[in-house]
PDB file of C-alpha atoms and ligand atoms in Angstrom:
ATOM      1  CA  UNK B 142       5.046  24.550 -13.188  1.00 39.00           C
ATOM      2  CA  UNK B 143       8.256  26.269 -12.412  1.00 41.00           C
ATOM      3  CA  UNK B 144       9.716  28.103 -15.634  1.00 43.00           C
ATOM      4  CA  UNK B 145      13.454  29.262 -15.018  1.00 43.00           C
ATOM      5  CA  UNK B 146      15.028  31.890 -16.471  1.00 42.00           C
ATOM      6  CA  UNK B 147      18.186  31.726 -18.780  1.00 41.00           C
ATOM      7  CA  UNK B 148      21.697  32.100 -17.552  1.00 42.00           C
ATOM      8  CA  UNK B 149      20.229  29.805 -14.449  1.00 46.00           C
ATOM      9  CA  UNK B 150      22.044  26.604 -15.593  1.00 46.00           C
ATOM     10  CA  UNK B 151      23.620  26.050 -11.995  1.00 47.00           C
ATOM     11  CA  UNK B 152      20.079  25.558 -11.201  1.00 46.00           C
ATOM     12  CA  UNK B 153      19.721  22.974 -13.653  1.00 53.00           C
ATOM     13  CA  UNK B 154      23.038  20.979 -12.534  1.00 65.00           C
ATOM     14  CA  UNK B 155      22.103  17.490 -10.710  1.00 77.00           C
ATOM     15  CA  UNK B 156      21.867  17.815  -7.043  1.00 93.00           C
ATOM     16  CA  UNK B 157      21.213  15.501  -4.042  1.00 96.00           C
ATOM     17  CA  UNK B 158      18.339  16.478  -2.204  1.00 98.00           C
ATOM     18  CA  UNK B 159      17.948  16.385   1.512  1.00 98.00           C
ATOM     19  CA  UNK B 160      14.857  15.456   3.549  1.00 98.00           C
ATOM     20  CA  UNK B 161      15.880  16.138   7.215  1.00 97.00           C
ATOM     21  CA  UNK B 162      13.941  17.741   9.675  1.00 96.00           C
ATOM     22  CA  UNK B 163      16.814  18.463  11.761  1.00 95.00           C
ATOM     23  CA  UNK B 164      18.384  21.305  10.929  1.00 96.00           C
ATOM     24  CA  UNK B 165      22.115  21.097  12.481  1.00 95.00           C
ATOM     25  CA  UNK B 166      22.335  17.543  10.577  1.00 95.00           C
ATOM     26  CA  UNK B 167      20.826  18.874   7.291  1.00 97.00           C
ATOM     27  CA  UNK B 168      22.886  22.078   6.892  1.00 97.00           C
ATOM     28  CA  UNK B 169      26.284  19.954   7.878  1.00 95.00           C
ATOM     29  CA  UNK B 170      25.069  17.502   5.068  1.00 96.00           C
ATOM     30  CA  UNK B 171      24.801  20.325   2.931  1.00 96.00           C
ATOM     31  CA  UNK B 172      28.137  22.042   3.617  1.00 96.00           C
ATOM     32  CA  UNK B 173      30.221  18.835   3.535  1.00 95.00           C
ATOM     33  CA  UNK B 174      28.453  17.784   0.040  1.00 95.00           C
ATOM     34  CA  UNK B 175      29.081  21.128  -1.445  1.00 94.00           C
ATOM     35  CA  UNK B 176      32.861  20.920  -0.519  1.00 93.00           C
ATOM     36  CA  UNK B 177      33.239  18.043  -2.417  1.00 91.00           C
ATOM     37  CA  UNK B 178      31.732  19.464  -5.378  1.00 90.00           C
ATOM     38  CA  UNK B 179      27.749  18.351  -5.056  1.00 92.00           C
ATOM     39  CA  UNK B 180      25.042  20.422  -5.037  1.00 94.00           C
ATOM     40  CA  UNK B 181      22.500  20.071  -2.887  1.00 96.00           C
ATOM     41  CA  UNK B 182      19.359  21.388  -1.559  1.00 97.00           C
ATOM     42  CA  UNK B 183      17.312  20.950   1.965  1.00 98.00           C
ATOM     43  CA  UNK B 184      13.685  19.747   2.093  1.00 97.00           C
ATOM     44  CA  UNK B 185      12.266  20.063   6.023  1.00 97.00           C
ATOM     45  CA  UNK B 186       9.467  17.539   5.716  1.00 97.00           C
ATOM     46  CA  UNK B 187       8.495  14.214   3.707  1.00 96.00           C
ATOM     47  CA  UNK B 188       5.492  16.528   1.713  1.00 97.00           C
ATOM     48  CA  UNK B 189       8.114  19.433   0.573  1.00 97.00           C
ATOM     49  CA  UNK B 190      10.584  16.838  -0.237  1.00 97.00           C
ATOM     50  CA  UNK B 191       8.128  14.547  -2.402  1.00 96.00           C
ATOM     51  CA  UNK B 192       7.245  17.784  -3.925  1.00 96.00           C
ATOM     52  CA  UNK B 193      10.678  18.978  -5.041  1.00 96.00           C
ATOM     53  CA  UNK B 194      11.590  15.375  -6.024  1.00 96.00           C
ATOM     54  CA  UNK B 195       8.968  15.097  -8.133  1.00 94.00           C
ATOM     55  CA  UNK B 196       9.401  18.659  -9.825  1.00 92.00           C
ATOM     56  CA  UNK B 197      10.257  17.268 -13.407  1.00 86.00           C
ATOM     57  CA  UNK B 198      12.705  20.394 -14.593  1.00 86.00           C
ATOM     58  CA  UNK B 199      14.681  19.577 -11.797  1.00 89.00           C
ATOM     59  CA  UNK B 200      14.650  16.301 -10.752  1.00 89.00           C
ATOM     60  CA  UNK B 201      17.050  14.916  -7.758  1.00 94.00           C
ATOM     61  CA  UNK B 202      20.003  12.428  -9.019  1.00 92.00           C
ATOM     62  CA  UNK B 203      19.678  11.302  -5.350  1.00 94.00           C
ATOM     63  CA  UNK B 204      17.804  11.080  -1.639  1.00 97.00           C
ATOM     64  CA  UNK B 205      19.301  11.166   1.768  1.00 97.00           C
ATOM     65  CA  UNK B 206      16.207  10.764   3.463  1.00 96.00           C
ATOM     66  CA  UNK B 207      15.534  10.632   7.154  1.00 94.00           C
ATOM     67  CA  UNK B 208      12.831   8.186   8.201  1.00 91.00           C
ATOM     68  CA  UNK B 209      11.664   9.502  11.548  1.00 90.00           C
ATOM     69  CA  UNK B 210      10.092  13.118   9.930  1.00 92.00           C
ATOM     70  CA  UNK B 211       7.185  14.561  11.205  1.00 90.00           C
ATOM     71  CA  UNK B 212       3.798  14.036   8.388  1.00 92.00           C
ATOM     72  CA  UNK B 213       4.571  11.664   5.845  1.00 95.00           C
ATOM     73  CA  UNK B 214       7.895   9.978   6.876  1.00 93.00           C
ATOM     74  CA  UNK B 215      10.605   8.556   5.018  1.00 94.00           C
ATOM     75  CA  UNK B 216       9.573   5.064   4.466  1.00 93.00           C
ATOM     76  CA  UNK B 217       6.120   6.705   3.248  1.00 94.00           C
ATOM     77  CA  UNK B 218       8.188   9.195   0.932  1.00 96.00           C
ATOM     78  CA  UNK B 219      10.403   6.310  -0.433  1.00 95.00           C
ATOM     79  CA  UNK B 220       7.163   4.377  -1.662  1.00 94.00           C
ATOM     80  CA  UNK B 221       5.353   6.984  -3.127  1.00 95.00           C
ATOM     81  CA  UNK B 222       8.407   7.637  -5.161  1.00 94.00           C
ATOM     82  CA  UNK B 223       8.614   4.092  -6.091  1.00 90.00           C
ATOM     83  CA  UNK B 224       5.470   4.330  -7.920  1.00 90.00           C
ATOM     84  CA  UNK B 225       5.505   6.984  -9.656  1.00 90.00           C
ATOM     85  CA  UNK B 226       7.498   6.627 -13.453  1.00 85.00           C
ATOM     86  CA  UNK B 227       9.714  10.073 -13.020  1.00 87.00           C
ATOM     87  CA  UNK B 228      10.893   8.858  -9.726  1.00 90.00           C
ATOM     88  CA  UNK B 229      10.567   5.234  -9.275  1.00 86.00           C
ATOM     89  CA  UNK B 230      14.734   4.943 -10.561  1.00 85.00           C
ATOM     90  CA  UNK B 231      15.764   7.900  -8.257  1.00 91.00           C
ATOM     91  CA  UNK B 232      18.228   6.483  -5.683  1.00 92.00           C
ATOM     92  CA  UNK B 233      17.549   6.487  -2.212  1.00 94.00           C
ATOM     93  CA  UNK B 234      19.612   6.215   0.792  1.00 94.00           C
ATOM     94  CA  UNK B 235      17.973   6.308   4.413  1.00 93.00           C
ATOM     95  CA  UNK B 236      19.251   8.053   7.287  1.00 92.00           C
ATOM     96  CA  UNK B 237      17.771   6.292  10.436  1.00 86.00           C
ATOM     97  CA  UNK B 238      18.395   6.718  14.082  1.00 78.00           C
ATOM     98  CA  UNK B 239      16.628   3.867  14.769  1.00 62.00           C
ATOM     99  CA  UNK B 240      18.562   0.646  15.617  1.00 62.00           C
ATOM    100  CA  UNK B 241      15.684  -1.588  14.975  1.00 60.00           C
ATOM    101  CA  UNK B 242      16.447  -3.531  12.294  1.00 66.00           C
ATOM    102  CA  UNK B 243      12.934  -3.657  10.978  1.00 74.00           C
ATOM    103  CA  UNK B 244      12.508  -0.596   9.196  1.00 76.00           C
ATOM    104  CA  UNK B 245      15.818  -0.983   7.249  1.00 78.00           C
ATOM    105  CA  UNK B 246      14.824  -3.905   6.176  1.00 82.00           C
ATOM    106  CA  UNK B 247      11.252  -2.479   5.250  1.00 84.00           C
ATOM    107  CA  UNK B 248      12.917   0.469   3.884  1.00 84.00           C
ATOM    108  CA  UNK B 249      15.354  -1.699   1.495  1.00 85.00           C
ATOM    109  CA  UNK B 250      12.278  -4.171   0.781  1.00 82.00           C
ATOM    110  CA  UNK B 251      10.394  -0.885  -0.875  1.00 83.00           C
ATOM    111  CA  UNK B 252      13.620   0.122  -2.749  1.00 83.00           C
ATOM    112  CA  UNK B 253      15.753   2.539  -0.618  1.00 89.00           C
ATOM    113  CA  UNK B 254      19.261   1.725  -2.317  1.00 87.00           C
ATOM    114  CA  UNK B 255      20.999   1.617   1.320  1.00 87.00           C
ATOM    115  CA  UNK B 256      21.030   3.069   4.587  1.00 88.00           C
ATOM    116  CA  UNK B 257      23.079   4.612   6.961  1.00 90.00           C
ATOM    117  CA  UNK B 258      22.593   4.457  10.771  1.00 88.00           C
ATOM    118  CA  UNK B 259      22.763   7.943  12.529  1.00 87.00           C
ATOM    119  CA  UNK B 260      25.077   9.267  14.044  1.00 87.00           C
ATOM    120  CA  UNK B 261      27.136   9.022  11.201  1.00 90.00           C
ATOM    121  CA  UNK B 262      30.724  10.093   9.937  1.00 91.00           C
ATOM    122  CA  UNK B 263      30.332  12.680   6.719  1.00 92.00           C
ATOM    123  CA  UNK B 264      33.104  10.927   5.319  1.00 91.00           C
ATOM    124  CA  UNK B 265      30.775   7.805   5.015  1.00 90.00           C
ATOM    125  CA  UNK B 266      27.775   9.143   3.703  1.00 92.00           C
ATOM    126  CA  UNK B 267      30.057  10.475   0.978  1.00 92.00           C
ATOM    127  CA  UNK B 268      31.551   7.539   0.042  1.00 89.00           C
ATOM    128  CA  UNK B 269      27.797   5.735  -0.071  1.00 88.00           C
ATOM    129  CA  UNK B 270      26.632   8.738  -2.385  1.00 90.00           C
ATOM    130  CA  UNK B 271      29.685   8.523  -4.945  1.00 87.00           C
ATOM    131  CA  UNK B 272      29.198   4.447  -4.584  1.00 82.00           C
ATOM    132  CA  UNK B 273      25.393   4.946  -5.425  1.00 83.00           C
ATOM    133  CA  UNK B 274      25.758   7.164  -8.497  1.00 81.00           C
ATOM    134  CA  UNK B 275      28.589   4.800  -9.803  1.00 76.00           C
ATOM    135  CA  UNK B 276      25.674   2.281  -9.749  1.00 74.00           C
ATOM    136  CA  UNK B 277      23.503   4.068 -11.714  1.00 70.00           C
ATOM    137  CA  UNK B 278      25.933   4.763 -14.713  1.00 63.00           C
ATOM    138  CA  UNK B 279      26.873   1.667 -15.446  1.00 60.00           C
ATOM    139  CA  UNK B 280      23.257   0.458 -15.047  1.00 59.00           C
ATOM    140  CA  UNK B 281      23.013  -0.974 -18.530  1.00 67.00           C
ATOM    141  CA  UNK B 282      26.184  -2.409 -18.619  1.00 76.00           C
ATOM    142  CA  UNK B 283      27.520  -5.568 -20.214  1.00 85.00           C
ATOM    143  CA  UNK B 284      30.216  -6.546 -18.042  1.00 88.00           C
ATOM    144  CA  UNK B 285      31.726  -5.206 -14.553  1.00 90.00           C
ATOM    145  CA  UNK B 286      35.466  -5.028 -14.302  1.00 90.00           C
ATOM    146  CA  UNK B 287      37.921  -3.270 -11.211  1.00 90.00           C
ATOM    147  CA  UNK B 288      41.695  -3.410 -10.990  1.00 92.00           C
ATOM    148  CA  UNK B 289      41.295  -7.026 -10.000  1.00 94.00           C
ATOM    149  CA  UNK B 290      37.947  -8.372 -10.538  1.00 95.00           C
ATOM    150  CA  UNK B 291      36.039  -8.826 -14.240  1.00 95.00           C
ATOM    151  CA  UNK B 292      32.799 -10.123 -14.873  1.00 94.00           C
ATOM    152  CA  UNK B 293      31.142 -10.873 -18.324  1.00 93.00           C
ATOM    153  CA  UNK B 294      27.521 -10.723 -17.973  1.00 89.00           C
ATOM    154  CA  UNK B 295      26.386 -11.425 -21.554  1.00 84.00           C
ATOM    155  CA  UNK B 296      29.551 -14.533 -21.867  1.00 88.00           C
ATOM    156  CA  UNK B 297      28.560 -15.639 -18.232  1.00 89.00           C
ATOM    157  CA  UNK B 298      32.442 -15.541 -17.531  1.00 93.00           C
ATOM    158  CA  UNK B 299      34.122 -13.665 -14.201  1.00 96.00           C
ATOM    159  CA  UNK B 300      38.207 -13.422 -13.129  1.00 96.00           C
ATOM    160  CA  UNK B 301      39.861 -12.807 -10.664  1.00 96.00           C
ATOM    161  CA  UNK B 302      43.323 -11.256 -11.104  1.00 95.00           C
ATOM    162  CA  UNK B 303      43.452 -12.779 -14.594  1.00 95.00           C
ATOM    163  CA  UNK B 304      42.275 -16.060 -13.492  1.00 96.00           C
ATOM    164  CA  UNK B 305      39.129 -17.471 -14.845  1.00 96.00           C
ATOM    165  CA  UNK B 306      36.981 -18.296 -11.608  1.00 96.00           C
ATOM    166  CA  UNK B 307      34.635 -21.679 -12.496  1.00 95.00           C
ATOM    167  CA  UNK B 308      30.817 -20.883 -11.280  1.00 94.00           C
ATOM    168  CA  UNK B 309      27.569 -22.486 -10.917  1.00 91.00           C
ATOM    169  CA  UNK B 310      24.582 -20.836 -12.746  1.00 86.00           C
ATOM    170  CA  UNK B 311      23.266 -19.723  -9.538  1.00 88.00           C
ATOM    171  CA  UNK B 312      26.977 -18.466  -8.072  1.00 93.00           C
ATOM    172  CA  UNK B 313      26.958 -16.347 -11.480  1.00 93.00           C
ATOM    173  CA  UNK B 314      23.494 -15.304 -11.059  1.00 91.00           C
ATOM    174  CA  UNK B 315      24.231 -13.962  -7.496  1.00 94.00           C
ATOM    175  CA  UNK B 316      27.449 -12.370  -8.286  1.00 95.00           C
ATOM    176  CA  UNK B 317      25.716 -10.825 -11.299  1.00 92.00           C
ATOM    177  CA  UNK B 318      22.546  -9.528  -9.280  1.00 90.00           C
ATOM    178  CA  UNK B 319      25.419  -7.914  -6.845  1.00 93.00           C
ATOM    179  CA  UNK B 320      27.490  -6.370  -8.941  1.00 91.00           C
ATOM    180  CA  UNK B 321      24.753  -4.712 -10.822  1.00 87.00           C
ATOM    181  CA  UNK B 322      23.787  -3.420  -7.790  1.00 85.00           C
ATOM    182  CA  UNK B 323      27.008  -2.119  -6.686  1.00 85.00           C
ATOM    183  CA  UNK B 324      26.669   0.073  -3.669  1.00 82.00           C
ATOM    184  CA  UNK B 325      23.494  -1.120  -2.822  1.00 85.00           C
ATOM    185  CA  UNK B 326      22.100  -3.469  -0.131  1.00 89.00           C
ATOM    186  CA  UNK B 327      20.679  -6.750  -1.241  1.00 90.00           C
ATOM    187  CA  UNK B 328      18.527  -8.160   1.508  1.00 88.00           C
ATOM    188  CA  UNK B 329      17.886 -11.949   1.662  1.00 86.00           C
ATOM    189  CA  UNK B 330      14.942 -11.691   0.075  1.00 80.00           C
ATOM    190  CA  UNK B 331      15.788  -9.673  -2.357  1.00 81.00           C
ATOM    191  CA  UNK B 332      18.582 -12.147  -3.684  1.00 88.00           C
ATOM    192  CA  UNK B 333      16.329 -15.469  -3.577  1.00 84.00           C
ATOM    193  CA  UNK B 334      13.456 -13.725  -5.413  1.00 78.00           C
ATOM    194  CA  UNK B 335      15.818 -12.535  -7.728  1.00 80.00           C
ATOM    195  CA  UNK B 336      18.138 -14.903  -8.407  1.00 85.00           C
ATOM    196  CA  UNK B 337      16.163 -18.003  -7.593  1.00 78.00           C
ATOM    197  CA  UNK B 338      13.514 -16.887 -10.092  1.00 66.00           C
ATOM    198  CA  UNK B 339      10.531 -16.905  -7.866  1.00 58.00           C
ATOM    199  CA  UNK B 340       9.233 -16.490  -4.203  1.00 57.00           C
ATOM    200  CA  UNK B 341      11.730 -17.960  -1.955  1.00 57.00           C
ATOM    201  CA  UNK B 342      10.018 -18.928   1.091  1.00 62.00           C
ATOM    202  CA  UNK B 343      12.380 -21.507   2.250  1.00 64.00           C
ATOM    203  CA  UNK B 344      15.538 -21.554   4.778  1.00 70.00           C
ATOM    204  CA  UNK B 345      17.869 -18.512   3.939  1.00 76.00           C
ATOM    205  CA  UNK B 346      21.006 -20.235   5.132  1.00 83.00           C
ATOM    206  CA  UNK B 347      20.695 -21.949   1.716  1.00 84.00           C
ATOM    207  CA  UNK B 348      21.589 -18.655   0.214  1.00 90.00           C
ATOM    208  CA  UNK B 349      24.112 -18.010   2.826  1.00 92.00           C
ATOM    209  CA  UNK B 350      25.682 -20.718   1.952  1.00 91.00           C
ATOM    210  CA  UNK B 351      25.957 -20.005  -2.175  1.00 93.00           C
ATOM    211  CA  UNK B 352      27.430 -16.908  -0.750  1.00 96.00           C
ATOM    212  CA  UNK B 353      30.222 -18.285   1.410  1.00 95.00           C
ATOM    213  CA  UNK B 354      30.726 -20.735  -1.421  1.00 95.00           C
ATOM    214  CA  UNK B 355      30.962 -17.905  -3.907  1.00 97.00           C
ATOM    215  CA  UNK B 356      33.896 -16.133  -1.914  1.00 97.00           C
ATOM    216  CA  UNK B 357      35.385 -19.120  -1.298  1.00 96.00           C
ATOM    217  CA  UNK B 358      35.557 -19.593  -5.367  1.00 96.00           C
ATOM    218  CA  UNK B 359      36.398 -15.538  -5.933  1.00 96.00           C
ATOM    219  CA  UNK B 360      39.521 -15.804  -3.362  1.00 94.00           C
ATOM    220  CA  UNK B 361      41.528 -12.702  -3.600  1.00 93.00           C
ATOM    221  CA  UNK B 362      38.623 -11.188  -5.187  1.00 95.00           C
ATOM    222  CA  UNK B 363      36.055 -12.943  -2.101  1.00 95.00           C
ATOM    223  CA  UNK B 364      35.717  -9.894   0.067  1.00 93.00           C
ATOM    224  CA  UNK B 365      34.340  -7.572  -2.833  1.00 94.00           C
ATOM    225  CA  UNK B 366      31.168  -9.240  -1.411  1.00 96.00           C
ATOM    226  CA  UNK B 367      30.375  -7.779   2.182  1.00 94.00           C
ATOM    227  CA  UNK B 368      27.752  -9.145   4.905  1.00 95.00           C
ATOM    228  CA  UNK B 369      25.933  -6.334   6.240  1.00 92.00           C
ATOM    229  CA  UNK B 370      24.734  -8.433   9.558  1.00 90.00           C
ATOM    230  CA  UNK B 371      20.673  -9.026   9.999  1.00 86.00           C
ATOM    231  CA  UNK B 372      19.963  -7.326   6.578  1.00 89.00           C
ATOM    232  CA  UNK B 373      21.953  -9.368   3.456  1.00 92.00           C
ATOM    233  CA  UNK B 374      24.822  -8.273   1.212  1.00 95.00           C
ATOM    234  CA  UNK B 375      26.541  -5.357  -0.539  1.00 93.00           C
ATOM    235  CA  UNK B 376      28.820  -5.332  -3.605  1.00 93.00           C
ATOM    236  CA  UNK B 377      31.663  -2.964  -2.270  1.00 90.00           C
ATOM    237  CA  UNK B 378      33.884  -3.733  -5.267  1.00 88.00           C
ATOM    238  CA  UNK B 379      37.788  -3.414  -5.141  1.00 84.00           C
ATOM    239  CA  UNK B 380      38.619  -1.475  -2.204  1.00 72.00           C
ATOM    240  CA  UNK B 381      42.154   0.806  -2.921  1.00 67.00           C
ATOM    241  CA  UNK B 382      43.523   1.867   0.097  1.00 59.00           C
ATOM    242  CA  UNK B 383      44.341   5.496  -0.787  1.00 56.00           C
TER     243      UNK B 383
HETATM  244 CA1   CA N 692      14.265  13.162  12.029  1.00 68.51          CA
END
């Protein structure tokens, strides 16, 4: 066990850790996260990074974790956080060069938050991170409310612009299960076994049609719900333009 010294509270601050074995892409992680005011620290491999992540006086607030790493690799990493009670709540977003769409979808089916497909813009991963850890403060919330949309989880009520919105109990259930997961990638499956209350195994164009139906309802407030094509949906919220 590590003890730190006193006076070493910018040690203690909340950082996002790193687990990239390529070191050009790691450091400019680093450099553009530190400009805008994160701190952050590199692991090389899966084993260091498990290891730092799972250092309890200085836990992560977040992963950006590469899958293809040589030893344990990311989608490895990601599950053996998932069961273990300091780090199963740690958000994870993958960084994968790989097109395929089967290990994002394995990756997301284990509990990575989201992923991001290399190469990437730095602009993007930032705004993933900052959506991410939005997420996880409100994660007890009662209701959900942007400039335009509101939704009441505890009255079962949403709005759009001021305007009541009429759903079904699933429609509120799926809009619920998104916006408390705001940020975050919902496969298919994820969605039917959550909101359909038990293992879906039927057609998924049942759900993709709640969802179309569920814009269609929200209007104005429709395209707070994006596709992300092959995988599911994401909750992207009010977008501002600025
Ligand atoms: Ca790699």
């Amino acid at each position: 066990m590590t003890i730190l010294g006193s006076g070493d509270h910018e040690q203690m601050k909340p950082y996002i850790l790193i687990v990239e074995d390529e070191e050009d892409i790691a450091e400019s992680l680093r450099y553009n996260l530190e400009r805008e005011g994160f701190k952050s620290r590199i692991a090389e491999s899966g084993e260091k990074g498990l290891r730092m992540a799972l250092d309890e006086n200085r836990p992560p607030s977040i992963l950006l974790l590469d899958i293809m790493l040589p030893g344990m690799n990311g989608i490895e990493l990601c599950r053996r956080l998932r069961k273990e009670p300091t780090t199963e709540k740690i958000p994870v977003i993958m960084l994968t060069a790989r097109a395929s769409e089967s290990d994002k979808i394995e990756g997301l089916d284990i509990g990575a938050d989201d992923y991001i497909t290399k190469p990437f813009s730095l602009k993007e991963v930032i705004a993933r991170v900052r959506a991410v850890l939005r997420r996880v403060d409100r994660d007890d919330m009662e209701r959900y409310e942007d400039e335009r949309l509101k939704v009441d989880f505890i009255e079962m009520r949403a709005h759009c612009d001021g305007n009541e919105v009429k759903l079904t109990r699933k429609e509120f259930g799926l809009l619920t299960h998104l916006t408390k997961n705001a940020g975050r990638v919902a496969t298919r499956q994820n969605l039917l076994d959550n909101v359909w209350g038990y293992s879906y195994f039927g057609d998924t164009r049942t759900l993709d049609v709640h969802i179309r139906r569920l814009r269609q309802k929200l209007g104005d407030c429709g395209d707070c719900i994006e596709t992300v094509v092959g995988v599911g949906y994401r909750f992207v919220g009010y977008q501002s333009q600025d």
